Coordinates of C-alpha atoms in Angstrom, one line a residue:
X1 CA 0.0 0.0 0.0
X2 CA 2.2 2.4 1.1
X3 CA 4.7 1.5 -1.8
X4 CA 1.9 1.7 -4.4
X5 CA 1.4 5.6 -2.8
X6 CA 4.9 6.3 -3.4
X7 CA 4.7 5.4 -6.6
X8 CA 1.6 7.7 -7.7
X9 CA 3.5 10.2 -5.7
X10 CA 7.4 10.4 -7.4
X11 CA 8.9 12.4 -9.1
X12 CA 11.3 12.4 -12.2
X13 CA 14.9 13.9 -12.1
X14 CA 13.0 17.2 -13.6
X15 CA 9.8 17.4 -11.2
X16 CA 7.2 15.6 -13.7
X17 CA 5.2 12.8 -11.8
X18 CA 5.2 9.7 -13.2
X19 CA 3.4 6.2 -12.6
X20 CA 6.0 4.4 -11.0
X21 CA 9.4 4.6 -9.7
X22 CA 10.7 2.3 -11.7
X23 CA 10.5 4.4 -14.5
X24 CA 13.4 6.6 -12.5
X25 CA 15.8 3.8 -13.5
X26 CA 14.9 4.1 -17.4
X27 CA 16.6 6.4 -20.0
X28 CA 15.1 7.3 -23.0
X29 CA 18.0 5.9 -25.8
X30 CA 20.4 4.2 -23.3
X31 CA 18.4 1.7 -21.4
X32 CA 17.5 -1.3 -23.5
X33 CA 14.4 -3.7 -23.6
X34 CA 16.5 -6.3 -21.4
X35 CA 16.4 -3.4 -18.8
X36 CA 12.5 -2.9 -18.9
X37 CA 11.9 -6.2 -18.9
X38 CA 14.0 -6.7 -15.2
X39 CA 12.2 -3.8 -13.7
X40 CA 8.9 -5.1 -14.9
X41 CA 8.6 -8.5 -15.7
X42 CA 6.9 -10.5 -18.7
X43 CA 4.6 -7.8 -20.6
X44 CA 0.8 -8.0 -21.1
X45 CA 1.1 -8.2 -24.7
X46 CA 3.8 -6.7 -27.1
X47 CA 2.8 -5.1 -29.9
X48 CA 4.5 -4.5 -33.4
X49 CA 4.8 -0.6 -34.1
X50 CA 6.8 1.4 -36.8
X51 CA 10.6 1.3 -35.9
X52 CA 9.8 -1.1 -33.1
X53 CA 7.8 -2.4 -30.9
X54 CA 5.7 -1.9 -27.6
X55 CA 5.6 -3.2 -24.5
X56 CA 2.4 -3.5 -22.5
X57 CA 2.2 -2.8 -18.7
X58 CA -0.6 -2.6 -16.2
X59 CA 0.2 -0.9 -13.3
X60 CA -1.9 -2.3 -10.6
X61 CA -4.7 -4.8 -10.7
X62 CA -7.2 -2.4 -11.9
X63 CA -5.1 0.8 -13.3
X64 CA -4.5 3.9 -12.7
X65 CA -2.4 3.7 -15.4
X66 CA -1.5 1.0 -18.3
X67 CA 2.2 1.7 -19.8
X68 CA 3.5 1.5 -23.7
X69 CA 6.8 1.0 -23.2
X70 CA 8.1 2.0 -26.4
X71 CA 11.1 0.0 -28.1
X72 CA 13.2 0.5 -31.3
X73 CA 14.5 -1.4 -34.0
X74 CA 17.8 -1.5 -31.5
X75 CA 16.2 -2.7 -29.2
X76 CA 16.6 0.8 -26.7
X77 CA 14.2 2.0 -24.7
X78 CA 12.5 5.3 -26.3
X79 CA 9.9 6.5 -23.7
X80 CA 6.6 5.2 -22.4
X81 CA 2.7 6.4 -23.1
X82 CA 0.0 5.9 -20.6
X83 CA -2.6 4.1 -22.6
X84 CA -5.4 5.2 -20.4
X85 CA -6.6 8.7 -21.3
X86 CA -9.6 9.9 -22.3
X87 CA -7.8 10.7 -26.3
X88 CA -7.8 6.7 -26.4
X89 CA -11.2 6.3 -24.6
X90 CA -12.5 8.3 -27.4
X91 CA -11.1 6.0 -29.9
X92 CA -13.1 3.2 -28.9
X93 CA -16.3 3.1 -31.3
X94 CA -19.1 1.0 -31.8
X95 CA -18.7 -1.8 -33.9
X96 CA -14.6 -2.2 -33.0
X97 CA -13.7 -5.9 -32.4
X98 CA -12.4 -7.0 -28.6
X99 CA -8.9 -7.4 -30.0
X100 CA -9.0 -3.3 -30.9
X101 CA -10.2 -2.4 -27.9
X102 CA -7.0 -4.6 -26.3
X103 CA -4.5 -3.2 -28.9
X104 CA -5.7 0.3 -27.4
X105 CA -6.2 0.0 -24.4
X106 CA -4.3 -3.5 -22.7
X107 CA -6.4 -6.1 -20.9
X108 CA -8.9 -4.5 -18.6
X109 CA -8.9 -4.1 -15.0
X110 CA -12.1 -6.1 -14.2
X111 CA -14.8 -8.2 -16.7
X112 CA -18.3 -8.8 -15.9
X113 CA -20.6 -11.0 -18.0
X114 CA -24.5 -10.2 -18.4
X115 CA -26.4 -14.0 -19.6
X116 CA -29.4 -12.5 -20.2
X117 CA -28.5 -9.5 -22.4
X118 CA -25.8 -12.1 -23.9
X119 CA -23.3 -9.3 -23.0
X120 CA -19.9 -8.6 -21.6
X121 CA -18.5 -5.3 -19.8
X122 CA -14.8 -4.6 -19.7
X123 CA -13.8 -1.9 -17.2
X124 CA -10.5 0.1 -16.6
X125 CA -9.7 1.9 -13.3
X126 CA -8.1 5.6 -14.2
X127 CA -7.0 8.5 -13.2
X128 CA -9.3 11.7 -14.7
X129 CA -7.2 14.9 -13.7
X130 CA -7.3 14.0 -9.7
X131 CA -10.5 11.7 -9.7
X132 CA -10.4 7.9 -10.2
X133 CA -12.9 7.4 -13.2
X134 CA -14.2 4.0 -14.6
X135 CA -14.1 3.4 -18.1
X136 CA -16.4 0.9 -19.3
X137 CA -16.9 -0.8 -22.8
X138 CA -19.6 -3.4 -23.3
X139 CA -19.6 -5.9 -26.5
X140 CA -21.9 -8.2 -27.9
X141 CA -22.2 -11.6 -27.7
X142 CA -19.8 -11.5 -30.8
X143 CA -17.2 -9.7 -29.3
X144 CA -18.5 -6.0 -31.1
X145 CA -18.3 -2.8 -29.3
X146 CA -22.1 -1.9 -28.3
X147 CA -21.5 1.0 -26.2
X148 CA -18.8 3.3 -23.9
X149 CA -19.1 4.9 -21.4
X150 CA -16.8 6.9 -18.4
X151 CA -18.2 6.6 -15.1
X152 CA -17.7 8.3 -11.7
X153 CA -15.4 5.4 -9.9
X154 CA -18.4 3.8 -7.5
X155 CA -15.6 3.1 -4.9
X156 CA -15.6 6.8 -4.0
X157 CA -19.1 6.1 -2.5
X158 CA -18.7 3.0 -1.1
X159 CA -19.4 0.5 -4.2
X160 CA -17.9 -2.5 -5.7

């Protein structure tokens, strides 16, 4: 607990807060994939990109934050995107297939299935300015974006 507060907390070298401290012991074009991959394990998924490739984190069993690490042709370390921001929530459209919504986003936080409206929700935990947020997609029974939505994070009240 208190480490995971920390980490929300830190600071780079320059004052910018980061999602984990482990990303202190990264340099952008001098620390290579073998180096990312000590400090944080197997990745989620790795995906090909232009120049390289990225490496998928979750930070956290249900967010705040879901890390590209970003890796070129070298095999170097070139930076990291947060994958969950509202500019990526907004690319998530009905129709998209379960594997876009995972190329975009990484694996959700939490699933729930609904039998009788042959549906499934996926939700990610994140951070909205100050304010934990929900983000929820739910598909068809074919795996097809029906709807999105961003929700106030029911924990906040007491919820689930």
């Amino acid at each position: 607990m208190i480490a995971s507060l920390i980490s929300l907390l830190a600071c780079d070298s320059r004052g910018r807060a980061y999602e984990d401290v482990r990303l202190d012991r990264l340099t952008a074009g001098e620390s290579t994939e073998q180096d990312v991959r000590q400090l944080f394990g197997v990745p989620s998924a790795v995906r090909d990109m232009a120049g390289g490739k990225g490496l998928v984190y979750p930070l956290g069993p249900e967010g705040p934050h879901t890390l590209l690490m970003r890796i070129d042709a070298n095999g170097k370390y070139q930076g990291r995107e947060n994958l969950l921001t509202r500019d990526n929530f907004n690319r998530v459209t009905r129709g998209q297939k379960e594997s876009d919504v995972l190329g975009l986003l990484g694996r959700p936080g939490r699933t729930e299935k609904y039998a009788l409206k042959r549906e499934t929700a996926w939700e990610w935990r994140f951070l909205d300015g100050n304010d934990t947020r929900v983000f929820v997609v739910t598909f068809d029974a074919g795996g097809t974006v029906v709807t999105s939505v961003i929700e106030e994070d029911p924990r906040k009240s007491g919820g689930a």
